[in-house]
mmCIF file of the C-alpha atoms, coordinates in Angstrom:
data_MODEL
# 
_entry.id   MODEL 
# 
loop_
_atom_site.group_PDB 
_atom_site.id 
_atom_site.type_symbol 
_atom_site.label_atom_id 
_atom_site.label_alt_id 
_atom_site.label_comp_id 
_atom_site.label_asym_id 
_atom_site.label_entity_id 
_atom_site.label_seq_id 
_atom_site.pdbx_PDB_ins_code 
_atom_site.Cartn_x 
_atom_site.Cartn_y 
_atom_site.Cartn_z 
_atom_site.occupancy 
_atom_site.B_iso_or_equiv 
_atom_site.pdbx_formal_charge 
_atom_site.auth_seq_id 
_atom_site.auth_comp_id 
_atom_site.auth_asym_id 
_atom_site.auth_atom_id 
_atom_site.pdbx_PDB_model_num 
ATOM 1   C CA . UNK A 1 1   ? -129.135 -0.817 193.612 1.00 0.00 ? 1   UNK A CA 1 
ATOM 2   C CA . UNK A 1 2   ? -125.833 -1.348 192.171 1.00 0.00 ? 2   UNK A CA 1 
ATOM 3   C CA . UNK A 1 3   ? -122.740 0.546  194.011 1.00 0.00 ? 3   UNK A CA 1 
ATOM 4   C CA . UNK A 1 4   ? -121.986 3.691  191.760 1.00 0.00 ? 4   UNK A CA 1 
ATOM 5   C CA . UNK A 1 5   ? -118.859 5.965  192.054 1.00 0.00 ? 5   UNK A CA 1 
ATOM 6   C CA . UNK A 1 6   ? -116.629 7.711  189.531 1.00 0.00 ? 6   UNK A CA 1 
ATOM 7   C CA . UNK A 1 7   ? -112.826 7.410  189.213 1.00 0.00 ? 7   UNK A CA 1 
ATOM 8   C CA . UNK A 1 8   ? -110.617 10.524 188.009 1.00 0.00 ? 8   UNK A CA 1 
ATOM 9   C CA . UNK A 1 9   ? -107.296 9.494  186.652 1.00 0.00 ? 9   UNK A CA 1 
ATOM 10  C CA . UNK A 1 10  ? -105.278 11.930 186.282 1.00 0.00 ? 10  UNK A CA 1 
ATOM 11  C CA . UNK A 1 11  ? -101.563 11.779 184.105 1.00 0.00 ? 11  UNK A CA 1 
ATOM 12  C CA . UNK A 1 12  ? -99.659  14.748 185.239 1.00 0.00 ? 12  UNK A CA 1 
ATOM 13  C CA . UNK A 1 13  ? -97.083  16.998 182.952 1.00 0.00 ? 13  UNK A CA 1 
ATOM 14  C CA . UNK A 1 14  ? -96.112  20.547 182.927 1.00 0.00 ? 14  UNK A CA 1 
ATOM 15  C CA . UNK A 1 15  ? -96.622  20.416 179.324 1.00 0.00 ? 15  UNK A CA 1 
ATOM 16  C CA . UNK A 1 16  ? -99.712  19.028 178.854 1.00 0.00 ? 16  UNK A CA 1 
ATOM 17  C CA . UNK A 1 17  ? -101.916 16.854 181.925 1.00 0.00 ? 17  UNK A CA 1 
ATOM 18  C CA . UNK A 1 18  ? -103.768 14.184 180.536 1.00 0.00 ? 18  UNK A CA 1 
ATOM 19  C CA . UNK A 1 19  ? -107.792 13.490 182.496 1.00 0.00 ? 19  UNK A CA 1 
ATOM 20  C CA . UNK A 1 20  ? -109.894 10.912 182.300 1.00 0.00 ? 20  UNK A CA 1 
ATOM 21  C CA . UNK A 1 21  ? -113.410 9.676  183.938 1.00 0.00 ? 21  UNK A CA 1 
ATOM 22  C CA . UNK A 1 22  ? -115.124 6.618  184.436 1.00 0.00 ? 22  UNK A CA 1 
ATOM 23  C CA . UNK A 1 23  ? -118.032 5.929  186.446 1.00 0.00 ? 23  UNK A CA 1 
ATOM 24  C CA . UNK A 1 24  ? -118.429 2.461  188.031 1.00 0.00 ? 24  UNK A CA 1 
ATOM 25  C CA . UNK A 1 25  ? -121.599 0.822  188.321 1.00 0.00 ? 25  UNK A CA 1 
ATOM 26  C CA . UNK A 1 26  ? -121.149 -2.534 190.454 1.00 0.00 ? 26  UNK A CA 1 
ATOM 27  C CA . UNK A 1 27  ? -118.806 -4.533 188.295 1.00 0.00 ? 27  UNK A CA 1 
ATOM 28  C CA . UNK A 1 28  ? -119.042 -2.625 185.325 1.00 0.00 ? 28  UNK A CA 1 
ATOM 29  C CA . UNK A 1 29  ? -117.230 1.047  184.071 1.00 0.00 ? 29  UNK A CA 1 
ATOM 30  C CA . UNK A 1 30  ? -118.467 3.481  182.020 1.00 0.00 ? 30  UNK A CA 1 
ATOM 31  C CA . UNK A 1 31  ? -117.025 6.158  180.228 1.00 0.00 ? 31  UNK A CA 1 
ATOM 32  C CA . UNK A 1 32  ? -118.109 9.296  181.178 1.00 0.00 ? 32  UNK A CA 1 
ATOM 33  C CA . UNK A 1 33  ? -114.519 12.127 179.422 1.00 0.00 ? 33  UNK A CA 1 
ATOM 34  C CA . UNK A 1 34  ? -111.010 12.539 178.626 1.00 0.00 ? 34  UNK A CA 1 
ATOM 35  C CA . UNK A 1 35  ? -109.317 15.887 178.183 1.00 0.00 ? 35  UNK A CA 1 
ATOM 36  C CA . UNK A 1 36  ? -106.325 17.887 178.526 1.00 0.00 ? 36  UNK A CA 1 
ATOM 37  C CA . UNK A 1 37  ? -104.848 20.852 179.952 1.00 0.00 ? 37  UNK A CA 1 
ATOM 38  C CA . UNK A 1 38  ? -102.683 22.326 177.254 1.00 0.00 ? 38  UNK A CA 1 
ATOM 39  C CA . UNK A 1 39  ? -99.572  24.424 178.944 1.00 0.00 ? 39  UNK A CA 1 
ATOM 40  C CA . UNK A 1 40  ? -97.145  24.497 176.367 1.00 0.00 ? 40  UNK A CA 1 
ATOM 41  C CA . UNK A 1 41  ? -97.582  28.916 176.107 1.00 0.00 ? 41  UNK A CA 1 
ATOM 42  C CA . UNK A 1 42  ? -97.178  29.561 179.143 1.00 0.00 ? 42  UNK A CA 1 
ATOM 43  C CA . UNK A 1 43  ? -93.058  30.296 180.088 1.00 0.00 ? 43  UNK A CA 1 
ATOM 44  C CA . UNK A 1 44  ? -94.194  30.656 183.801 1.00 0.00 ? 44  UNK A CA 1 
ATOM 45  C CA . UNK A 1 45  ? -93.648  27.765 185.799 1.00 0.00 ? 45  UNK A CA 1 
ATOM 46  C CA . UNK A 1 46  ? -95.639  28.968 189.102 1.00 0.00 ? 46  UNK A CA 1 
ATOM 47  C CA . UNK A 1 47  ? -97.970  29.771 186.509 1.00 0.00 ? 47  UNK A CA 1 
ATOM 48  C CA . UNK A 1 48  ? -98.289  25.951 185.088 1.00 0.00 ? 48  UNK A CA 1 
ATOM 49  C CA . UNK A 1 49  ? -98.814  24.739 188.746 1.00 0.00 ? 49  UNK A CA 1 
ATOM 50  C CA . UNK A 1 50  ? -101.834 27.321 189.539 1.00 0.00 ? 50  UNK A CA 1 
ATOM 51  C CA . UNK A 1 51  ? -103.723 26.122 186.181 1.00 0.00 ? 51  UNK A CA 1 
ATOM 52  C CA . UNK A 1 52  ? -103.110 22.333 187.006 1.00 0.00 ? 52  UNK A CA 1 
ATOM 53  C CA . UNK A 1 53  ? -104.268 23.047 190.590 1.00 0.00 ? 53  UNK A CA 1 
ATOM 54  C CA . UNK A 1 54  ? -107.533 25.068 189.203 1.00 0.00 ? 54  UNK A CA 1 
ATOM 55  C CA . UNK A 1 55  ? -108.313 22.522 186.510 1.00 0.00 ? 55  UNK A CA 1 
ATOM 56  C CA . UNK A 1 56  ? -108.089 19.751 188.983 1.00 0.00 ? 56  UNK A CA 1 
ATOM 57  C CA . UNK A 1 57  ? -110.183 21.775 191.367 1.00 0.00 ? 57  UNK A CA 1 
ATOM 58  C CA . UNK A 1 58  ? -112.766 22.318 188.959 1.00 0.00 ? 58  UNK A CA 1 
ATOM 59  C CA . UNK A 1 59  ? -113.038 18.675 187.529 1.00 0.00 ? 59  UNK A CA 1 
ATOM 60  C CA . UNK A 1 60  ? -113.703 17.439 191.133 1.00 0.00 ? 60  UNK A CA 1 
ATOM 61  C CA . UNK A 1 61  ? -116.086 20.567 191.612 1.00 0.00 ? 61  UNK A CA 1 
ATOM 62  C CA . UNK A 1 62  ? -117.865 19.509 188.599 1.00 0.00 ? 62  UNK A CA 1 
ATOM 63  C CA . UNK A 1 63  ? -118.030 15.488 188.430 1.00 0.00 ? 63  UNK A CA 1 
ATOM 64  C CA . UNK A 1 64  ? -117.862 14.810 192.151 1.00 0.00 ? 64  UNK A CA 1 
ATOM 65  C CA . UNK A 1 65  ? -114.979 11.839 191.589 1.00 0.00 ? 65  UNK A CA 1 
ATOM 66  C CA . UNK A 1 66  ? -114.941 9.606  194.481 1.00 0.00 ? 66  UNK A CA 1 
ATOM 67  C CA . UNK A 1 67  ? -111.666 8.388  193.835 1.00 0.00 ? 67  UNK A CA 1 
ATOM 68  C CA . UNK A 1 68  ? -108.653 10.044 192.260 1.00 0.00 ? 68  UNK A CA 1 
ATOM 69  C CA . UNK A 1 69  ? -105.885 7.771  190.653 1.00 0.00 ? 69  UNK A CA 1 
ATOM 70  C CA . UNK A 1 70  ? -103.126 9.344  189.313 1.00 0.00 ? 70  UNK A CA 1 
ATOM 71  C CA . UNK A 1 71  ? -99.478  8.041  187.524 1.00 0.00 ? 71  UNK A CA 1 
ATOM 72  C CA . UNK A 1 72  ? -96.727  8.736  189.068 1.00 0.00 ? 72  UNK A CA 1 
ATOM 73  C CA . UNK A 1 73  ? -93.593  10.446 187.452 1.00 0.00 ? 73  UNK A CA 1 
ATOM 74  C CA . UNK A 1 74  ? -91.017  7.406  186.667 1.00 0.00 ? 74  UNK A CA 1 
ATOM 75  C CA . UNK A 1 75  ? -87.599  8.120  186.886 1.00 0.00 ? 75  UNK A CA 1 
ATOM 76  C CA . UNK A 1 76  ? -85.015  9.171  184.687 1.00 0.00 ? 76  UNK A CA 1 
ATOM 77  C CA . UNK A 1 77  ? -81.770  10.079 183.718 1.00 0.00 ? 77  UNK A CA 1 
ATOM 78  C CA . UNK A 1 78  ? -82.981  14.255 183.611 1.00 0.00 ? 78  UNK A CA 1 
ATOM 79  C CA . UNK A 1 79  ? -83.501  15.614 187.190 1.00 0.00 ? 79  UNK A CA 1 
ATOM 80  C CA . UNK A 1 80  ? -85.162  18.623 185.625 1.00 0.00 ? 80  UNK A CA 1 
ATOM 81  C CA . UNK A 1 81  ? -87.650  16.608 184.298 1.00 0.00 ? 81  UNK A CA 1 
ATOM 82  C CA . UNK A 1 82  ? -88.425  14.791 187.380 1.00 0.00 ? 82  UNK A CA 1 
ATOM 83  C CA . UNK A 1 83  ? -88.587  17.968 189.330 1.00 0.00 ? 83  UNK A CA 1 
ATOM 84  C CA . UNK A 1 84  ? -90.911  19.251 187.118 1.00 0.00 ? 84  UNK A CA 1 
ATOM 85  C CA . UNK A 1 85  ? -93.711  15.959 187.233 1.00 0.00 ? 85  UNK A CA 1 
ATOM 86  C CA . UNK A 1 86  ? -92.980  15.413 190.479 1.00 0.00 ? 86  UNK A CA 1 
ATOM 87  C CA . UNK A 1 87  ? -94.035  18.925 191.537 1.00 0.00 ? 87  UNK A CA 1 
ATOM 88  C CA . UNK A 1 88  ? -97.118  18.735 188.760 1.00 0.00 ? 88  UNK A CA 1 
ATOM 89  C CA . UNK A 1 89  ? -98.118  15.347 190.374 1.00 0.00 ? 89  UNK A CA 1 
ATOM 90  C CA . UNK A 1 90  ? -98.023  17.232 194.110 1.00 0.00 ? 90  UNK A CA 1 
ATOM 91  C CA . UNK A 1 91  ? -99.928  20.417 192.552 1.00 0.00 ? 91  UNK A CA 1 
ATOM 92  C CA . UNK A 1 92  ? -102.851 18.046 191.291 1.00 0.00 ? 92  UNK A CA 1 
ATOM 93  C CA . UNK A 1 93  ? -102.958 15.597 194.558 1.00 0.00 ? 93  UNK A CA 1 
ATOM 94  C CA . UNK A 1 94  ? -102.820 18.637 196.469 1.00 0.00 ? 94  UNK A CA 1 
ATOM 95  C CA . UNK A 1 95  ? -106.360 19.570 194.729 1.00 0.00 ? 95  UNK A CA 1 
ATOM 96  C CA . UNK A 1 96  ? -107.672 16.032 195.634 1.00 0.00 ? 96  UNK A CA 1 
ATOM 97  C CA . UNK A 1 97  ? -106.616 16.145 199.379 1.00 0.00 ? 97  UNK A CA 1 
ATOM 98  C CA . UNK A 1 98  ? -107.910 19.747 199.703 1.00 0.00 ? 98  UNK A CA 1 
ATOM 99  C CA . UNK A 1 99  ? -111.323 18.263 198.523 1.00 0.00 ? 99  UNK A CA 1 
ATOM 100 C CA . UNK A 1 100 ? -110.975 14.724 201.445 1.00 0.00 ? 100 UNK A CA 1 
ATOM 101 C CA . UNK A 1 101 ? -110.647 12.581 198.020 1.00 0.00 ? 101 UNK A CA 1 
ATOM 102 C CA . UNK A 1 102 ? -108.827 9.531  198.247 1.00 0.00 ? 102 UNK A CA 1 
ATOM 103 C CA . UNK A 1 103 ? -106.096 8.922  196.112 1.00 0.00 ? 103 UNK A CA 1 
ATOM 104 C CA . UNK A 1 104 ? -103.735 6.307  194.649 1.00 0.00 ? 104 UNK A CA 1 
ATOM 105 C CA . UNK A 1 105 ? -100.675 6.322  192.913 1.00 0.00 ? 105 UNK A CA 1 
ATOM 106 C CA . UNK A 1 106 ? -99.714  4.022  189.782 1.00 0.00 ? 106 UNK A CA 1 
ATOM 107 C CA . UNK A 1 107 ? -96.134  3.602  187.958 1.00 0.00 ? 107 UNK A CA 1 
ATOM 108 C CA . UNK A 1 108 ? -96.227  3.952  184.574 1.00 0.00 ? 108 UNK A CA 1 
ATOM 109 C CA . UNK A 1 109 ? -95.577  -0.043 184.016 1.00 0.00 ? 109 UNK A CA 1 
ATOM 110 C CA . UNK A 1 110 ? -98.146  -1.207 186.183 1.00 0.00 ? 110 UNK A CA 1 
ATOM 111 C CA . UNK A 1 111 ? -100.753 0.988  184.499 1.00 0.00 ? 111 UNK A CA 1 
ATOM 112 C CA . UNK A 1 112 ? -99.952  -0.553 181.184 1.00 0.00 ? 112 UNK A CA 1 
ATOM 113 C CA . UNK A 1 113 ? -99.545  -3.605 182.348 1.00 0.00 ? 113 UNK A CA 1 
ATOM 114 C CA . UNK A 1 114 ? -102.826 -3.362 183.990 1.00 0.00 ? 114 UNK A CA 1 
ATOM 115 C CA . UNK A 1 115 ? -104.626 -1.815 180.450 1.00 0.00 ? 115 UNK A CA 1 
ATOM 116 C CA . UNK A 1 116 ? -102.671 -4.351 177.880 1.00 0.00 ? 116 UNK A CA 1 
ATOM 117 C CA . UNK A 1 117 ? -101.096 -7.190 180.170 1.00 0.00 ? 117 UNK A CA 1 
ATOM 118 C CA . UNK A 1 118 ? -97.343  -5.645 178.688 1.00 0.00 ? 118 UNK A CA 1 
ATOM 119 C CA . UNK A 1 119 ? -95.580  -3.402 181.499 1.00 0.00 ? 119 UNK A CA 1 
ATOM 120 C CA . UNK A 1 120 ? -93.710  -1.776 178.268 1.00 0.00 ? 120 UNK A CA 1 
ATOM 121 C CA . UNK A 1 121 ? -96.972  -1.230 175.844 1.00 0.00 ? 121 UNK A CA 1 
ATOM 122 C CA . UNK A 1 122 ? -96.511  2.024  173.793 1.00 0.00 ? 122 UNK A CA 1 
ATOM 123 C CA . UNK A 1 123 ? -98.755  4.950  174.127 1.00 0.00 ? 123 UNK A CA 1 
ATOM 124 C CA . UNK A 1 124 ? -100.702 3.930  170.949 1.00 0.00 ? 124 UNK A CA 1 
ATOM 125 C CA . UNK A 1 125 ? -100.912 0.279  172.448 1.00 0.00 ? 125 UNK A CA 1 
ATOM 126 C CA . UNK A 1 126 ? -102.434 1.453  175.777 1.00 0.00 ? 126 UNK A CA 1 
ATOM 127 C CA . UNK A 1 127 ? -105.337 4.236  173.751 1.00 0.00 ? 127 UNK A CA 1 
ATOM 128 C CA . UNK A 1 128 ? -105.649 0.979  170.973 1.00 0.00 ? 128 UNK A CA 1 
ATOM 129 C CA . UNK A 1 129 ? -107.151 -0.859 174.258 1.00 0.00 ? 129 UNK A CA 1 
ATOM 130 C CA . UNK A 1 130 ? -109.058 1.660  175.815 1.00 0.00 ? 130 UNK A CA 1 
ATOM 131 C CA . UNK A 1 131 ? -111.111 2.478  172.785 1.00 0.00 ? 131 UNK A CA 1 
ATOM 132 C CA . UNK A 1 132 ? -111.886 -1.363 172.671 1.00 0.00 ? 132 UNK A CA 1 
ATOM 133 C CA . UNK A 1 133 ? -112.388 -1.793 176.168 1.00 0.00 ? 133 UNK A CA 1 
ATOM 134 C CA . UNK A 1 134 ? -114.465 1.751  177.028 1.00 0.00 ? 134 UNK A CA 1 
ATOM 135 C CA . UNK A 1 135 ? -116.323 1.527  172.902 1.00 0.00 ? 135 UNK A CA 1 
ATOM 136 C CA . UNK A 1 136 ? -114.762 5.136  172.291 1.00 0.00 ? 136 UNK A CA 1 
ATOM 137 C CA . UNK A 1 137 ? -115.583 6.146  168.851 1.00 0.00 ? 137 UNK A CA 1 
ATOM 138 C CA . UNK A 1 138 ? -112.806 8.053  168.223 1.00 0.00 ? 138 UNK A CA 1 
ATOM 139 C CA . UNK A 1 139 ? -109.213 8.586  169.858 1.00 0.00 ? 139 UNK A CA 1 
ATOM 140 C CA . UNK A 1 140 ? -107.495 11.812 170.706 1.00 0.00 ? 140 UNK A CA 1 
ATOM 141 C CA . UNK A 1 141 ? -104.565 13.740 168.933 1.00 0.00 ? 141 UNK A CA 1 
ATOM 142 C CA . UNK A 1 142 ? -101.937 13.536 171.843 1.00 0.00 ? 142 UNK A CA 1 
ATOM 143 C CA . UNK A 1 143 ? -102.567 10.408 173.627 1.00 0.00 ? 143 UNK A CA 1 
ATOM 144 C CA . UNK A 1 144 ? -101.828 12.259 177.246 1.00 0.00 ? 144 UNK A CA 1 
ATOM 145 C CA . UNK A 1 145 ? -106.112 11.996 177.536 1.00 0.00 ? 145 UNK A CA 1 
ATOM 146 C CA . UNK A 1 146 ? -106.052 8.449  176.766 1.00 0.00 ? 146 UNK A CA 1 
ATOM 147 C CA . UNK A 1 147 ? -102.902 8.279  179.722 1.00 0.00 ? 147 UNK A CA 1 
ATOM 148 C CA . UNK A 1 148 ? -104.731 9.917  182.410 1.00 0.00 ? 148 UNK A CA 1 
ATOM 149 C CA . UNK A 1 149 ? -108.418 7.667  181.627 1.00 0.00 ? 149 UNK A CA 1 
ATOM 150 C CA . UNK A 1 150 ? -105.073 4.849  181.815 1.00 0.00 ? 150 UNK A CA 1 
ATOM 151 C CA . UNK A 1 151 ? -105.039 5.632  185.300 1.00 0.00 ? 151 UNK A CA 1 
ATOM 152 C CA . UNK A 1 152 ? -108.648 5.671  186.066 1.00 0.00 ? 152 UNK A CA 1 
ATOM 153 C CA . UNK A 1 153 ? -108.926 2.499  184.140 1.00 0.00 ? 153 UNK A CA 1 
ATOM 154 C CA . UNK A 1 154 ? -106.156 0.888  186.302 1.00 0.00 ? 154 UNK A CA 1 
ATOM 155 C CA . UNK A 1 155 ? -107.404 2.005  189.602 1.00 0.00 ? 155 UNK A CA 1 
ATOM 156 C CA . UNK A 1 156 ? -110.941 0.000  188.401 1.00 0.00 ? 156 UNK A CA 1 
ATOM 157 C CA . UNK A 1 157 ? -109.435 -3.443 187.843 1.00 0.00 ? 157 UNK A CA 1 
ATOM 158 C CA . UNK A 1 158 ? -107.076 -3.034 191.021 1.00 0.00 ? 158 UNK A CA 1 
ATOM 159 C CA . UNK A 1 159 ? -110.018 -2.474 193.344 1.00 0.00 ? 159 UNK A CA 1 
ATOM 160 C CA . UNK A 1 160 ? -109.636 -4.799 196.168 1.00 0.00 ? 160 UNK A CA 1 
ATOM 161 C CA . UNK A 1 161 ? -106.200 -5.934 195.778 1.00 0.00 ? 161 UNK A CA 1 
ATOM 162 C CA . UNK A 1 162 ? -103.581 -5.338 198.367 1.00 0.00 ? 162 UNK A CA 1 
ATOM 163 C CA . UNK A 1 163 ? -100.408 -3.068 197.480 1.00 0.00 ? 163 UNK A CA 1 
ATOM 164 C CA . UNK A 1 164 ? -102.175 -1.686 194.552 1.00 0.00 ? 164 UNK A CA 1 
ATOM 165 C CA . UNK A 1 165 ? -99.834  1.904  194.726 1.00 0.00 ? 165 UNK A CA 1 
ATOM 166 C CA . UNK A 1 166 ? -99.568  4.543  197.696 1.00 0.00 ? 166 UNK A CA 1 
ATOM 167 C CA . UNK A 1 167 ? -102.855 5.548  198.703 1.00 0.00 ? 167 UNK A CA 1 
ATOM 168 C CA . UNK A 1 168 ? -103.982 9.387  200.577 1.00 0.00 ? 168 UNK A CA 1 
ATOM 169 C CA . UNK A 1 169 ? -107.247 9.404  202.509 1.00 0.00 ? 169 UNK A CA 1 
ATOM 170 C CA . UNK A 1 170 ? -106.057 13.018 202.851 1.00 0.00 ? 170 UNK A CA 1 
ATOM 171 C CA . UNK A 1 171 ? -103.513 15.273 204.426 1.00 0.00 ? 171 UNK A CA 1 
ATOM 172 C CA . UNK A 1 172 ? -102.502 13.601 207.338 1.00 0.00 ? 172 UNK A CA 1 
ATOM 173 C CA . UNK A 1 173 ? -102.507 10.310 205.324 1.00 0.00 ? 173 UNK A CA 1 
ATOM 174 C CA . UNK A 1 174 ? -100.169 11.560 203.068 1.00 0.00 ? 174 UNK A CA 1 
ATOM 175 C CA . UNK A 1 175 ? -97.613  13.249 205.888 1.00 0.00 ? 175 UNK A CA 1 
ATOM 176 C CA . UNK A 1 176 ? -97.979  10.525 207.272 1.00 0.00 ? 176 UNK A CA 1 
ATOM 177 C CA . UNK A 1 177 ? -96.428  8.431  204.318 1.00 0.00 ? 177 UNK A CA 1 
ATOM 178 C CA . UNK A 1 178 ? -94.412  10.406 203.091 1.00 0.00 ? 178 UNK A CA 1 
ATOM 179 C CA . UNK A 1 179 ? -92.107  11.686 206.331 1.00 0.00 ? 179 UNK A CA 1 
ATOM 180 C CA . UNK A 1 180 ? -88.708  10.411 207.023 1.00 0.00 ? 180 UNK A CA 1 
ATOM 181 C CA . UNK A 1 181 ? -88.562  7.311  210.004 1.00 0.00 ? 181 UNK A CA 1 
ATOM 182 C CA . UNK A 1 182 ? -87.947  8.625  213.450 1.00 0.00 ? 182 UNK A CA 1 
ATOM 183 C CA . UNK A 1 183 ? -84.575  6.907  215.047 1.00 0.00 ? 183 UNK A CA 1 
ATOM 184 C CA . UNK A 1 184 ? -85.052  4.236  217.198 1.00 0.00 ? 184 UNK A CA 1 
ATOM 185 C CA . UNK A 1 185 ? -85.853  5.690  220.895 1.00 0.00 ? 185 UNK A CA 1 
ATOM 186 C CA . UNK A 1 186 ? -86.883  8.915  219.611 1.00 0.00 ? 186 UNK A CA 1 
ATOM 187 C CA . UNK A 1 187 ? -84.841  11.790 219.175 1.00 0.00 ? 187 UNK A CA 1 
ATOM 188 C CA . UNK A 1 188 ? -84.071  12.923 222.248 1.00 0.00 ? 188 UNK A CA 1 
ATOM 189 C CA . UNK A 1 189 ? -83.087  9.364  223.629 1.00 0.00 ? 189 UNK A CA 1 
ATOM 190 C CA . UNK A 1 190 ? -80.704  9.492  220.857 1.00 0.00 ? 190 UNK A CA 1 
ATOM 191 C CA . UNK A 1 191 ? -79.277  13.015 221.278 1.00 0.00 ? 191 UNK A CA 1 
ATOM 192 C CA . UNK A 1 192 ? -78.493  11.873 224.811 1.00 0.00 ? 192 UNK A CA 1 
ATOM 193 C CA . UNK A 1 193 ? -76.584  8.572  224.171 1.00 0.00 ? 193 UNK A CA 1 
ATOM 194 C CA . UNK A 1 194 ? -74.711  10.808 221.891 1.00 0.00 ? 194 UNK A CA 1 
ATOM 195 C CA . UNK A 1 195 ? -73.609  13.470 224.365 1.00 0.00 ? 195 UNK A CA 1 
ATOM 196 C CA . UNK A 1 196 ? -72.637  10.615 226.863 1.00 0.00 ? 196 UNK A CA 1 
ATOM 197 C CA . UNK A 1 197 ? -70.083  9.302  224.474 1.00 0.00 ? 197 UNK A CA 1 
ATOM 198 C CA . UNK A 1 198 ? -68.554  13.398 224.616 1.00 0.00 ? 198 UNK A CA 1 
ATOM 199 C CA . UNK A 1 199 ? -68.021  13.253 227.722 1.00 0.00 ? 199 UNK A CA 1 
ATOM 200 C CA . UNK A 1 200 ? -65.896  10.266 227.904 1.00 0.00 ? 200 UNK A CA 1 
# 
């Protein structure tokens, strides 16, 4: 029997978080939903990160994903902005690592370059491809769905490769990662050397 698992990719926004699912069958994907989490009425931003954190609870609750792949916020010129995805993108892989579920970030460019073989495809360019690639019938309104099934899709044809993005086996994983480099010697070895020179 064929290897099975299912990808979630995930495009996260304060605004509006794009979801998609796949399901893998040996060399082969399926398409199994894309959504979105609409949060342009709520004024709340504590408020935005709880439904995020819910709705990413309840998609892993309710498909089982195996694998969560998820785009990372790119940076720009507005630090607001970045704030804001960057703590969206924690809310929703701290969902994923709550549930043991391995994840991987992608940059935006290497998600559509992975999709259309262009690093700077458009959003239309990038759902345009999908639909062929997947068969959807039909494509959604705001193309933040077709973003976060972007991710899933990129995570598929990455599979093996080395350096594919950061990946989280789960909390410690991502600490791990994710913590500043300890000095050389430790700190105490360094605190020392330091309060020799003082005394001199």
């Amino acid at each position: 029997m064929a290897n099975e698992k299912i990808i979630l990719g995930i495009d996260p926004g304060t605004t509006i978080m794009g979801f998609g699912l796949i399901k893998v069958v040996g060399k082969k994907m399926e398409f199994i939903q894309m959504n979105e989490l609409l949060l342009q009425k709520y004024s709340d931003p504590y408020t935005k990160l709880k439904l995020i954190f819910e709705r990413t609870i309840e998609l892993i609750d309710t498909y089982h994903p195996d694998e969560i792949a998820i785009e990372a916020p790119f940076f720009g010129k507005n630090v607001q902005s970045m704030l804001k995805l960057g703590r969206a993108q924690g809310v929703a892989m701290a969902a994923g690592l709550s549930r043991q579920i391995p994840i991987t970030e992608y940059l935006p460019k290497k998600i559509k370059m992975a999709i259309t073989g262009n690093g700077n495809a458009s959003k239309e360019q990038v759902a345009k491809m999908l639909q062929s690639v997947l068969g959807l019938k039909t494509l959604p309104k705001n193309l933040d769905a077709t973003d976060g099934l972007a991710a899933a899709v990129c995570h598929f044809y990455n599979e093996g490769r080395v350096e594919v993005g950061k990946s989280y086996s789960g909390w410690g994983s991502f600490v791990k990662q994710n913590s500043p480099p300890t000095p050389k010697g430790g700190v105490k070895n360094s605190l020392q050397v330091n309060l020799r020179k003082n005394k001199k």
